[in-house]
Coordinates of C-alpha atoms and ligand atoms in Angstrom, one line a residue:
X1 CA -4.0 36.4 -15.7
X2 CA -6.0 38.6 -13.5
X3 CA -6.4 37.9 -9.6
X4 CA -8.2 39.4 -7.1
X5 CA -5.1 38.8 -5.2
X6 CA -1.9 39.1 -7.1
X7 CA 0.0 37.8 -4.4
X8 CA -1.0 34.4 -4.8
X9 CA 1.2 34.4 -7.8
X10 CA 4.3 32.6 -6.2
X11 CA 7.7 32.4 -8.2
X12 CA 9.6 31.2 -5.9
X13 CA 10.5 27.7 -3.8
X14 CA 9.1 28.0 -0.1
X15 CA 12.2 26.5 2.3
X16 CA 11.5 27.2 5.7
X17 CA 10.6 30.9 6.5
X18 CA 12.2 32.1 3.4
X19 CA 11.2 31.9 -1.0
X20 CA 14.1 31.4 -2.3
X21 CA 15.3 30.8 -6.1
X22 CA 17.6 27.9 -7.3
X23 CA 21.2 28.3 -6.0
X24 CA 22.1 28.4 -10.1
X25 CA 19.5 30.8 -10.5
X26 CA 18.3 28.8 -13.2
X27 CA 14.4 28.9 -14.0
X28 CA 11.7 27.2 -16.2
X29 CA 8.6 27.8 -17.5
X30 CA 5.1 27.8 -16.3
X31 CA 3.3 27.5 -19.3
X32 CA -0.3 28.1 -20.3
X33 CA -1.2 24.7 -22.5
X34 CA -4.2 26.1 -24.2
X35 CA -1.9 28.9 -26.2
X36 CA 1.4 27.9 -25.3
X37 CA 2.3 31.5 -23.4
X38 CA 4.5 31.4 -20.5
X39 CA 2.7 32.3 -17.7
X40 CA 6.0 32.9 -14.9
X41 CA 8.9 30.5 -14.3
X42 CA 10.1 29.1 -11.1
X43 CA 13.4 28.1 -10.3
X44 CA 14.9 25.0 -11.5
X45 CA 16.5 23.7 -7.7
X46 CA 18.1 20.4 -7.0
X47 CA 19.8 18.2 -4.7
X48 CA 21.0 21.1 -2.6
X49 CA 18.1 23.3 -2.2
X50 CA 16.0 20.0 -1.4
X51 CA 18.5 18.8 1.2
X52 CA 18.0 22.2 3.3
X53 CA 14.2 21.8 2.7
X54 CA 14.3 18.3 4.1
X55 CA 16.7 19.6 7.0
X56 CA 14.2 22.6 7.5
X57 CA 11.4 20.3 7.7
X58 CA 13.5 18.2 10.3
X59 CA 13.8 20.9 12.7
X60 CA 10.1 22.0 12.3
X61 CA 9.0 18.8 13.6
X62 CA 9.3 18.5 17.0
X63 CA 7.5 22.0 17.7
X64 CA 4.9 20.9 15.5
X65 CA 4.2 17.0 16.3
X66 CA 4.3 19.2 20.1
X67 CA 1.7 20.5 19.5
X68 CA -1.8 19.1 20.8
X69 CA -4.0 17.8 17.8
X70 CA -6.7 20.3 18.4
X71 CA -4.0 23.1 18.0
X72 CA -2.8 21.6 14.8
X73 CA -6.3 21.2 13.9
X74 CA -7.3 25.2 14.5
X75 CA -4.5 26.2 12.1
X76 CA -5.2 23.8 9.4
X77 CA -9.3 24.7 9.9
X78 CA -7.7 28.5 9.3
X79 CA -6.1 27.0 6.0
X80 CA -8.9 25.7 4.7
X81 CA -11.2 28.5 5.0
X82 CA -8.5 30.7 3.2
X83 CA -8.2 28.2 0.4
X84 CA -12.3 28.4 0.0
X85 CA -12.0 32.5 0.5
X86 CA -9.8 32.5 -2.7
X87 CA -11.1 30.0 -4.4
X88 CA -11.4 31.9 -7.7
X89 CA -8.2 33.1 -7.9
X90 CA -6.6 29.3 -7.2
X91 CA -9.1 28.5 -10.0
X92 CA -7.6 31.2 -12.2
X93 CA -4.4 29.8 -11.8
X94 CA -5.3 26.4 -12.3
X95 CA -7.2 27.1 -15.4
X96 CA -4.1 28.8 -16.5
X97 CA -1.3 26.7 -16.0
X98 CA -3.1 23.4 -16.5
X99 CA -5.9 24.1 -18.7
X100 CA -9.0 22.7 -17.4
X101 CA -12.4 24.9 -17.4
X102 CA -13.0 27.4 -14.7
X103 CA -16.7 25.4 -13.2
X104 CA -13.5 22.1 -12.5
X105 CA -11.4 23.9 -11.3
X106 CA -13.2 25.4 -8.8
X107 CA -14.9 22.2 -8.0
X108 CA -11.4 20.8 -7.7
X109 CA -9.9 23.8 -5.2
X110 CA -13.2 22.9 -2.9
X111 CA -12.9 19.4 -3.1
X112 CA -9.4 19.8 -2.3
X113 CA -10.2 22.1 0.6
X114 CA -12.2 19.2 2.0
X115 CA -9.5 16.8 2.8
X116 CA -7.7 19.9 4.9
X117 CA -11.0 19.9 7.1
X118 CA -11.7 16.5 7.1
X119 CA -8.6 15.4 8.5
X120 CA -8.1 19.0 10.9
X121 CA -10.8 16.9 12.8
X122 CA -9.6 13.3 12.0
X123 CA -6.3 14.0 13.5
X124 CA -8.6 14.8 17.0
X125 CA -9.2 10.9 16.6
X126 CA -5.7 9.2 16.6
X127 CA -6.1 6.4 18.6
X128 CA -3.8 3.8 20.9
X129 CA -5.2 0.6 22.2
X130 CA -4.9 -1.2 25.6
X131 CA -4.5 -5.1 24.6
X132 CA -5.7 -7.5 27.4
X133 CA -2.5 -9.2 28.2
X134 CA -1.7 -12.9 28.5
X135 CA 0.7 -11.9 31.3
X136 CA 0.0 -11.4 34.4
X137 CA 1.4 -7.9 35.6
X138 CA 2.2 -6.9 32.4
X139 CA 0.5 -4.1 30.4
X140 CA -0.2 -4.3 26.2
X141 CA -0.4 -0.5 25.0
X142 CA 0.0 0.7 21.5
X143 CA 0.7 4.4 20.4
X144 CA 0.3 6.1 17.5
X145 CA 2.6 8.2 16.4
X146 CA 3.7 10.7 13.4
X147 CA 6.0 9.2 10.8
X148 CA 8.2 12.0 10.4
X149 CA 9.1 14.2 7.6
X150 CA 6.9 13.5 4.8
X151 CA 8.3 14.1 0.4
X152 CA 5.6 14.8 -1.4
X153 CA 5.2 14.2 -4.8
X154 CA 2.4 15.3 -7.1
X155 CA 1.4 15.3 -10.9
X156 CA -0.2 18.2 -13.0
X157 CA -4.0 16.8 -13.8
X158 CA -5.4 18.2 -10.2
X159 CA -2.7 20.4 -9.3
X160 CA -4.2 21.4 -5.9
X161 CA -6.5 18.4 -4.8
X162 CA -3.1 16.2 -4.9
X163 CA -2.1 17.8 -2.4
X164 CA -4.7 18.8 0.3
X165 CA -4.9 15.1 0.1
X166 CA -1.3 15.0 1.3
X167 CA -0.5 17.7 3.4
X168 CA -4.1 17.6 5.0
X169 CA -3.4 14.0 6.8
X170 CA 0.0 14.5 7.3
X171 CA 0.2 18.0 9.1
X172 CA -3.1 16.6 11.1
X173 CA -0.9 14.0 12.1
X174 CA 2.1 15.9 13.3
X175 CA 4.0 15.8 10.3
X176 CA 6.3 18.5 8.4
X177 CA 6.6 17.8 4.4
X178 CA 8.5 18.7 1.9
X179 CA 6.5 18.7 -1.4
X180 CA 7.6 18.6 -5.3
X181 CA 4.8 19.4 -7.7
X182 CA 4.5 18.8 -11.3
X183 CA 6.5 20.8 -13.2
X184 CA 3.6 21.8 -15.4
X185 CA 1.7 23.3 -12.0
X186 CA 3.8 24.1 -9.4
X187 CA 2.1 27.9 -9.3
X188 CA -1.3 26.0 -7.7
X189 CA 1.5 24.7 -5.3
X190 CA 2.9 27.8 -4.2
X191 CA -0.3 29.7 -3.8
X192 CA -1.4 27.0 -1.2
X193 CA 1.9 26.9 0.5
X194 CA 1.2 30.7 0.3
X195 CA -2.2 30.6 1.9
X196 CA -0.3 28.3 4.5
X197 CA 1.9 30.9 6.1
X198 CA -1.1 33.1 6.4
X199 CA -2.9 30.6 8.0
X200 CA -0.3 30.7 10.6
X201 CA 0.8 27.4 10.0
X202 CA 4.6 28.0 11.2
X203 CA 7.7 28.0 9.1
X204 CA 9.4 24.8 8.0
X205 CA 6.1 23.1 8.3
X206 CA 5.2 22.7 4.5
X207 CA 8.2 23.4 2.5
X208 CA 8.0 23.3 -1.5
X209 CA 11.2 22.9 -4.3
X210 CA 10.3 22.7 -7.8
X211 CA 13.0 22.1 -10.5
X212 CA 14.7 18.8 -12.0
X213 CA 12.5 16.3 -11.1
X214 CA 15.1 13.3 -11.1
X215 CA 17.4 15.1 -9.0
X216 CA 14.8 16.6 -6.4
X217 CA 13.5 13.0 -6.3
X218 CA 17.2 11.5 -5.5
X219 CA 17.4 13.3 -2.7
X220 CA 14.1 12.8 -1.0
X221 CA 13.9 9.2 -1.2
X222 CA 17.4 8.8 -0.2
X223 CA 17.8 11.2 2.6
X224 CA 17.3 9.2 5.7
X225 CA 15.6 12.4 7.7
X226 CA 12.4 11.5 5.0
X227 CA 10.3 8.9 7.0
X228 CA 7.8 8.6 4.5
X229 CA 7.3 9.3 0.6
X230 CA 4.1 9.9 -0.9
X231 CA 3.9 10.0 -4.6
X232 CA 0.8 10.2 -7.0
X233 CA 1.8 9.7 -10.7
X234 CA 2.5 7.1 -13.2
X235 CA 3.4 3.8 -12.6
X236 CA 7.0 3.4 -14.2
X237 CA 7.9 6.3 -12.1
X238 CA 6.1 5.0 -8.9
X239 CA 7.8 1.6 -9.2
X240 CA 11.3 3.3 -9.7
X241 CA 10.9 5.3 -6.8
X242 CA 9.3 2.5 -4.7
X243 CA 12.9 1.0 -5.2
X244 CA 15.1 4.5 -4.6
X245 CA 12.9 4.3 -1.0
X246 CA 14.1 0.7 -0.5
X247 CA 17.8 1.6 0.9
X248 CA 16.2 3.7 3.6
X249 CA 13.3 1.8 3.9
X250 CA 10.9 4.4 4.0
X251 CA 6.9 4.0 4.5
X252 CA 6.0 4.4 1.0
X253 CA 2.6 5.6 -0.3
X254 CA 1.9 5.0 -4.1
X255 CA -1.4 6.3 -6.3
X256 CA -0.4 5.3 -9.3
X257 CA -2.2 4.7 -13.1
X258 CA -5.6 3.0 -13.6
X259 CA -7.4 1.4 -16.5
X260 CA -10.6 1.1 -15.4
X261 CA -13.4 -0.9 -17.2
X262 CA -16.8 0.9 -17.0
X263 CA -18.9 -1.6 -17.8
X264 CA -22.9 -1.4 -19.0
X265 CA -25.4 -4.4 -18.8
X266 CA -28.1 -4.6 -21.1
X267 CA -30.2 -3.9 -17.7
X268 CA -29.2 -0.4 -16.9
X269 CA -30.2 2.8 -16.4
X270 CA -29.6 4.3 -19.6
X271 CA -29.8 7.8 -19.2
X272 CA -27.8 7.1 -15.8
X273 CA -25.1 5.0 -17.4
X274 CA -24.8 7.6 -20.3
X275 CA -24.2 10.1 -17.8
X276 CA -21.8 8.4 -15.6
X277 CA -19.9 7.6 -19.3
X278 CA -19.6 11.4 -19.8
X279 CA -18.7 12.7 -16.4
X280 CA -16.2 9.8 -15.8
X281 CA -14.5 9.7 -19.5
X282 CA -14.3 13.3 -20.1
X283 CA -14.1 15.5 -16.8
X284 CA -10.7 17.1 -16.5
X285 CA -10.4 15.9 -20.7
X286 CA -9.6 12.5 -19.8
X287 CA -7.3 13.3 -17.9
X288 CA -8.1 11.9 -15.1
X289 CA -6.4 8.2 -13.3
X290 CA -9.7 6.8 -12.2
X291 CA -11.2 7.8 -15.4
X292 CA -13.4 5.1 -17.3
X293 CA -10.7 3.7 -20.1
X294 CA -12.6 1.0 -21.6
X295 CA -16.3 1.2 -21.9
X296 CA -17.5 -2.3 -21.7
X297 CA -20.9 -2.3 -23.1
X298 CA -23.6 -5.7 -23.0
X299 CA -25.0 -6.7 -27.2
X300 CA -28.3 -5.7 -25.6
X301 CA -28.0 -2.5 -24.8
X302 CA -24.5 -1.9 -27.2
X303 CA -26.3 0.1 -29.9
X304 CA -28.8 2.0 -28.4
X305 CA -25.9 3.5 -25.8
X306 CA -23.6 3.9 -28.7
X307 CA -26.1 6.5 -30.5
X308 CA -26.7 8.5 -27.1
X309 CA -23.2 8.4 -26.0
X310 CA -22.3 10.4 -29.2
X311 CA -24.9 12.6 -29.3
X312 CA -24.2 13.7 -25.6
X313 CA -20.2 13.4 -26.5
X314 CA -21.5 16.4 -29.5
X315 CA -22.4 18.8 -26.9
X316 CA -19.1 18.8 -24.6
X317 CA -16.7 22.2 -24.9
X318 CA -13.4 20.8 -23.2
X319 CA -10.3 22.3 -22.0
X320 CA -6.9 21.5 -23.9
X321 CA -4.7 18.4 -22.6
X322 CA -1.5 19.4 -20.5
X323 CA 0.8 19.6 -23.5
X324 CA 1.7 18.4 -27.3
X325 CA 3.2 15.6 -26.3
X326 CA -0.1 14.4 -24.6
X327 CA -2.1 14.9 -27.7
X328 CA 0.3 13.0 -29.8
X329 CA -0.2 10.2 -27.3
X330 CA -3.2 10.4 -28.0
X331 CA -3.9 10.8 -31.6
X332 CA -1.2 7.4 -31.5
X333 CA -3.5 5.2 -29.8
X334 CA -6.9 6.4 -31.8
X335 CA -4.8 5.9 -35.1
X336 CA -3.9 2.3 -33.6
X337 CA -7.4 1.2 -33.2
X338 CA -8.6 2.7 -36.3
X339 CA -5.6 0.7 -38.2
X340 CA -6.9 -2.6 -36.6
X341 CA -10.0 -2.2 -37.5
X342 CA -11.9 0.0 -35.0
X343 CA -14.1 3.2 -36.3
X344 CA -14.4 6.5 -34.8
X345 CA -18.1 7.4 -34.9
X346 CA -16.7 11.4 -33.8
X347 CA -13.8 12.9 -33.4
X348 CA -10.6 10.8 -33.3
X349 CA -8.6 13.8 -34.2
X350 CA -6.5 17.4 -32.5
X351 CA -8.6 20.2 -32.9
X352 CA -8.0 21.6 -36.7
X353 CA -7.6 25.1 -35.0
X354 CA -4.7 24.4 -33.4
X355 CA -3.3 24.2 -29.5
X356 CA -3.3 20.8 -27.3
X357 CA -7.0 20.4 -27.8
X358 CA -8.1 17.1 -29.2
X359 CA -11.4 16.5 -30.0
X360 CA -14.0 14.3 -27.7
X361 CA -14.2 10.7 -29.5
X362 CA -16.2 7.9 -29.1
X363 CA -14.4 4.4 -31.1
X364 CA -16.6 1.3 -31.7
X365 CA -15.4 -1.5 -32.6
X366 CA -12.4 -1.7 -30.4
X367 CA -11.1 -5.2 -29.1
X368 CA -9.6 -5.8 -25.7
X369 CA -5.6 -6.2 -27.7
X370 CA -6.1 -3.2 -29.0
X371 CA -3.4 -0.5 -27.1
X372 CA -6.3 2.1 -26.1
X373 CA -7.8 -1.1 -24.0
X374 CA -4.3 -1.5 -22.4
X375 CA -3.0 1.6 -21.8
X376 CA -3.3 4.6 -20.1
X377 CA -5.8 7.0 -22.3
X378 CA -5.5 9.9 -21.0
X379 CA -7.4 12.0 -23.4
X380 CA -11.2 12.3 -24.1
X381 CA -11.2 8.8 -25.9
X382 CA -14.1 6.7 -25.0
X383 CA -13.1 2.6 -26.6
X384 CA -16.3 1.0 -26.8
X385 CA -15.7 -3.0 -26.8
X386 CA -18.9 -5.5 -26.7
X387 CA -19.3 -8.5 -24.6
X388 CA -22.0 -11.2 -24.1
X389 CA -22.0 -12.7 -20.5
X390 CA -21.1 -11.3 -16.8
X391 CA -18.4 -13.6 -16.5
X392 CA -16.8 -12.4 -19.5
X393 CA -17.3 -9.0 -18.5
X394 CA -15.7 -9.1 -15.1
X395 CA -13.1 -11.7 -16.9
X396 CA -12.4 -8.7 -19.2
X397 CA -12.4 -6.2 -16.5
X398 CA -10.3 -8.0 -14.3
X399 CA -7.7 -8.4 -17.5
X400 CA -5.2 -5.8 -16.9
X401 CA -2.3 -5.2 -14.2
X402 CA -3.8 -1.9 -13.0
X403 CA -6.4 -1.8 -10.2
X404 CA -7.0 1.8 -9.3
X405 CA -11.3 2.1 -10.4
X406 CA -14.1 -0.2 -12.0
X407 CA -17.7 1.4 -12.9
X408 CA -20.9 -1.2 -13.2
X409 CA -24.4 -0.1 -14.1
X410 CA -26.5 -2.7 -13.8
X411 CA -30.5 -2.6 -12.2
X412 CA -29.7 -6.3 -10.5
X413 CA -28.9 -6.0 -6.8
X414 CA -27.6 -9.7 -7.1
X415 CA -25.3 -9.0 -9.8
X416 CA -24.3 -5.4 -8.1
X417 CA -22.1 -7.6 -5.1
X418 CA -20.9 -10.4 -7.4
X419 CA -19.5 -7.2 -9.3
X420 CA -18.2 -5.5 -5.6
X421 CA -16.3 -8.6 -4.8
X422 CA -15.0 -10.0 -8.3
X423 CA -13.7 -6.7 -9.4
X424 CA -10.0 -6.6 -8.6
X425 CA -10.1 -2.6 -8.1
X426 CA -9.9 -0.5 -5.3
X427 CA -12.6 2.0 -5.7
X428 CA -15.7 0.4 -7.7
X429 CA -18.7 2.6 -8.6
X430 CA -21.9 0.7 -9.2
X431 CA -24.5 3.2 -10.9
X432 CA -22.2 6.1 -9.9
X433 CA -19.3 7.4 -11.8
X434 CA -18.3 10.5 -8.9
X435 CA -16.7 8.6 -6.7
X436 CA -14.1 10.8 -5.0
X437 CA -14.6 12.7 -1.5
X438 CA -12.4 13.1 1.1
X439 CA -14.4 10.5 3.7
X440 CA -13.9 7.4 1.6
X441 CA -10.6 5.2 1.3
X442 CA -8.7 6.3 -2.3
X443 CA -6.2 4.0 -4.0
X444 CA -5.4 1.2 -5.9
X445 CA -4.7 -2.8 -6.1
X446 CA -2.1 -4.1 -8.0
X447 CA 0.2 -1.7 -10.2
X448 CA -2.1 0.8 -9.3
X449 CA -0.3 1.3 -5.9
X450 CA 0.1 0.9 -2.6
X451 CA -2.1 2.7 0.6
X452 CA -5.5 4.9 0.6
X453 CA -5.6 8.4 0.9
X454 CA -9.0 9.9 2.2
X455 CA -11.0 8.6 5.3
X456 CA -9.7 7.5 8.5
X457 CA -8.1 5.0 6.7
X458 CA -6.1 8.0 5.1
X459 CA -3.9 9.0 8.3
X460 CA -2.5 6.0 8.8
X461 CA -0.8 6.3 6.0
X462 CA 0.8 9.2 8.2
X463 CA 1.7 7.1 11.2
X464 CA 3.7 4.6 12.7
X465 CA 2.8 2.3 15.5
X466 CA 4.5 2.0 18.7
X467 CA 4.0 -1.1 21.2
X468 CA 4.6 -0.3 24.9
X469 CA 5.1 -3.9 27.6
X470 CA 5.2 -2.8 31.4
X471 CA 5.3 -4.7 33.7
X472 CA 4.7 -3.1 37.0
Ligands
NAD501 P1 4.5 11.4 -13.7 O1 4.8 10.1 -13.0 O2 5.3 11.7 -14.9 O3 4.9 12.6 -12.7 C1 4.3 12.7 -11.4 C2 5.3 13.5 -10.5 O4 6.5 12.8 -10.4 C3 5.7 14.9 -11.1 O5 5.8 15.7 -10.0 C4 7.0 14.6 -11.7 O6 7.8 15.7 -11.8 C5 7.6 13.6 -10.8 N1 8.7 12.8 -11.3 C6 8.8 12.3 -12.6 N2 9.9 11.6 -12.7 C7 10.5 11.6 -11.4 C8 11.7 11.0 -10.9 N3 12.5 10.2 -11.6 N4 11.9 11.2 -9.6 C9 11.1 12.0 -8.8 N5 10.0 12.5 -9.3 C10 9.7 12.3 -10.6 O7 3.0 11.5 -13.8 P2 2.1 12.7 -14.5 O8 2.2 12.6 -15.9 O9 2.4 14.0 -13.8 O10 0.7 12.3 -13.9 C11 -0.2 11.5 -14.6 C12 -0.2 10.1 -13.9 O11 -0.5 10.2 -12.6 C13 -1.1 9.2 -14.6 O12 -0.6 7.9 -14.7 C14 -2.3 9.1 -13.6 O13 -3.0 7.9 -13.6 C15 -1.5 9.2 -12.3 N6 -2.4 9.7 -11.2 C16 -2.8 8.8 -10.3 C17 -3.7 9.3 -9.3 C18 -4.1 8.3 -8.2 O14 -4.6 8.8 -7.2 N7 -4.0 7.0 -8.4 C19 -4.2 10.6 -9.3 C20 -3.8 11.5 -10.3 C21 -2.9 11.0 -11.3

């Protein structure tokens, strides 16, 4: 891989001032999922090396929370112009180690910058309040205050937005973290943490482990230094660490799966909703948790956005998906439908040439048992499943335990809020399928998690409150 700066390229765990390798030594590899070549390897740590991270971030944080928010605020403003000054080489790696095209990933590295300089400013904004009292002499006060050491914990499909939308809230809050990529991507990891020191943003701040997932995880949600876990991932491992957090009763933070319904009425924009169907079902290969999973599309306007869906589907060149086992998901869920009696009008197979690429397909025919309108996609899949009415549509919608996104095109205004309030989701797009920046509230209902990252709603996530009575 070439980079204009090779010293990006991180091997190495980040604990305190120091990159250090496993205590066993032990490594894995960092491997490139569109040819299967090992990129580098990183050491495979574990209880022990995350321990001292968490005790390194627990040292760090009393100079740092010290520190006025404006101070905190210079350094991570210092961050993010760093991350934008080397944005094609965090693309390179990104592109490398996780496989989607150069023009995302550098979209992703400057949408993830964003959340570093949103929240440098947002943490200028923490807030108390002074509560009228119903005592005479006594004062009401409430302070805000950081949580503590944060564990981070972030999954391989935006391998550095995950976690500027972490770090950027906590450290602007006055928190020190200790953060565990994916194992598929911890190199986009390391070249932020990288970027961090020369930022200036001091030792024992943002510390980094990669290795045995299970075991790194053990002991940040049962360390009682760790105030707060953040996770983004899947929902079965959400929910088990949800319940390792329970003995120390940490805050917990959860973005977890989605299966969100992007839904067409015979009313819509057509070349709009086409668009959105693309952009949303495909970007990033599917790969993506707010990702349109079922396309729910009106008898009106069913067959006329059938033939234009598959002749735009015709002209997308996509990356590979992370790795084999991905595209044998996959292919099981398209060979699922097809077996219950749903036909793939393109694609619905792996690329014959070989790698993790499977190609873009659009299925028709699909009813709502079907597995691919339960489950998780996660591959450039697009289920196409009729209905009649709006009730049934939003009944449909509504008819799964996820609620991370919901898509609506639809030219009735009326119809556009009965949609905003009877979707169960957290983020709904109506005639828009780009929903994510860094100044609205991200997250989900149901067993799609638990908090928002993003928006001012973002750092609370980051804080705890503290009431203050005086009398006197
Ligand atoms: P995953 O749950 O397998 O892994 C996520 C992270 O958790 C990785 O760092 C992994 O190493 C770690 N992990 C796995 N088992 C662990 C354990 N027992 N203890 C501690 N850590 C453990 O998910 P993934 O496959 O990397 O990511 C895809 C999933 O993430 C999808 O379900 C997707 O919808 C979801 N996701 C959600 C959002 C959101 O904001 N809601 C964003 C991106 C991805």
């Amino acid at each position: 891989m070439h980079l204009d700066d090779p010293s990006l390229l991180r091997s190495l765990c980040r604990i305190g001032e120091e990159w250090v390798g496993a205590d066993s030594q032990e490594v894995f590899d960092v491997v490139d999922p569109a040819d299967g070549r090992v990129i580098a390897t990183v050491p495979r740590a574990g209880k022990a090396e995350t321990r001292r991270a968490i005790e390194r971030a627990s040292s760090a944080l009393p100079a740092w929370r010290g520190l006025t928010a404006r101070e905190r605020g210079v350094l991570l403003r210092r961050w993010h112009d760093l991350i934008l000054q080397h944005r094609d080489d965090l693309a390179r790696i990104m592109t490398a180690e996780q496989g989607k095209p150069q023009a995302e990933a550098r979209g992703e590295v400057s949408y993830g910058a964003g959340f570093i300089d949103w929240f440098a400013e947002e943490g200028k904004r923490i807030y108390g309040d002074i509560i009228p009292s119903p005592f005479p002499g006594r004062r009401i006060m409430v302070l805000k205050e950081p949580v503590g050491v944060v564990a981070a914990i972030t999954p391989w499909n935006f391998p550095n937005a995950m976690i500027t939308r972490k770090c950027g809230p906590a450290l602007a809050a006055g928190c020190t973290v200790v953060l565990k990529p994916a194992e598929d991507t911890p190199l986009s990891a390391l070249a932020l943490v990288e970027l961090a020191d020369r930022a200036g943003i001091p030792a024992g701040v943002l510390n980094v482990v990669t290795g045995h997932p299970v075991e790194i995880g053990a002991e940040l949600t049962s360390n009682p230094l760790v105030r707060k876990l953040s996770f983004t991932g899947s929902t079965a491992v959400g929910k088990a660490l949800l319940r390792q957090c329970a003995d120390t009763m940490k805050k917990v933070s959860l973005e977890l799966g989605g299966n969100a319904p992007f839904i067409v009425f015979d009313d819509a924009d057509l070349d709009a909703a086409v668009a959105g169907a693309i952009a949303s079902k495909f970007r990033n290969s599917g790969q993506t948790c707010i990702c349109a999973n079922r396309l729910l599309v009106q008898d009106g306007i069913h067959d006329a956005f059938v033939d234009r869906l598959v002749e735009a589907v015709g002209t997308l060149d996509l990356g590979p998906l992370i790795h084999g086992r991905a595209v044998e998901g996959v292919e099981r869920l398209v060979n699922d439908a097809v077996a219950l009696g749903a036909r793939a009008l393109c694609g619905g197979t792996r690329r014959a040439a070989g790698g993790n690429y499977f190609d873009p397909t659009v299925l028709v025919g699909v009813t709502p048992s079907m597995a691919c309108a339960n489950q998780e996609i996660f591959g450039p899949v697009a289920p196409l499943i009729r209905f009649h009415t709006e009730d049934e549509a939003i009944r449909l919608a509504n008819d799964t335990p996820y609620g991370l996104a919901a898509y609506a095109y639809t030219r009735d205004a009326g119809r556009e809020w009965r949609l905003a309030e009877g979707l169960e989701f957290g983020i709904i797009g109506l005639n828009e399928s780009m929903v994510s920046t860094e100044v609205a509230p991200f997250g989900g209902m149901k067993e799609s998690g638990l908090g928002r990252e993003g928006s001012k709603y973002g750092i609370d996530e980051y804080l705890e409150i503290k009431y203050v009575c005086r009398t006197g």
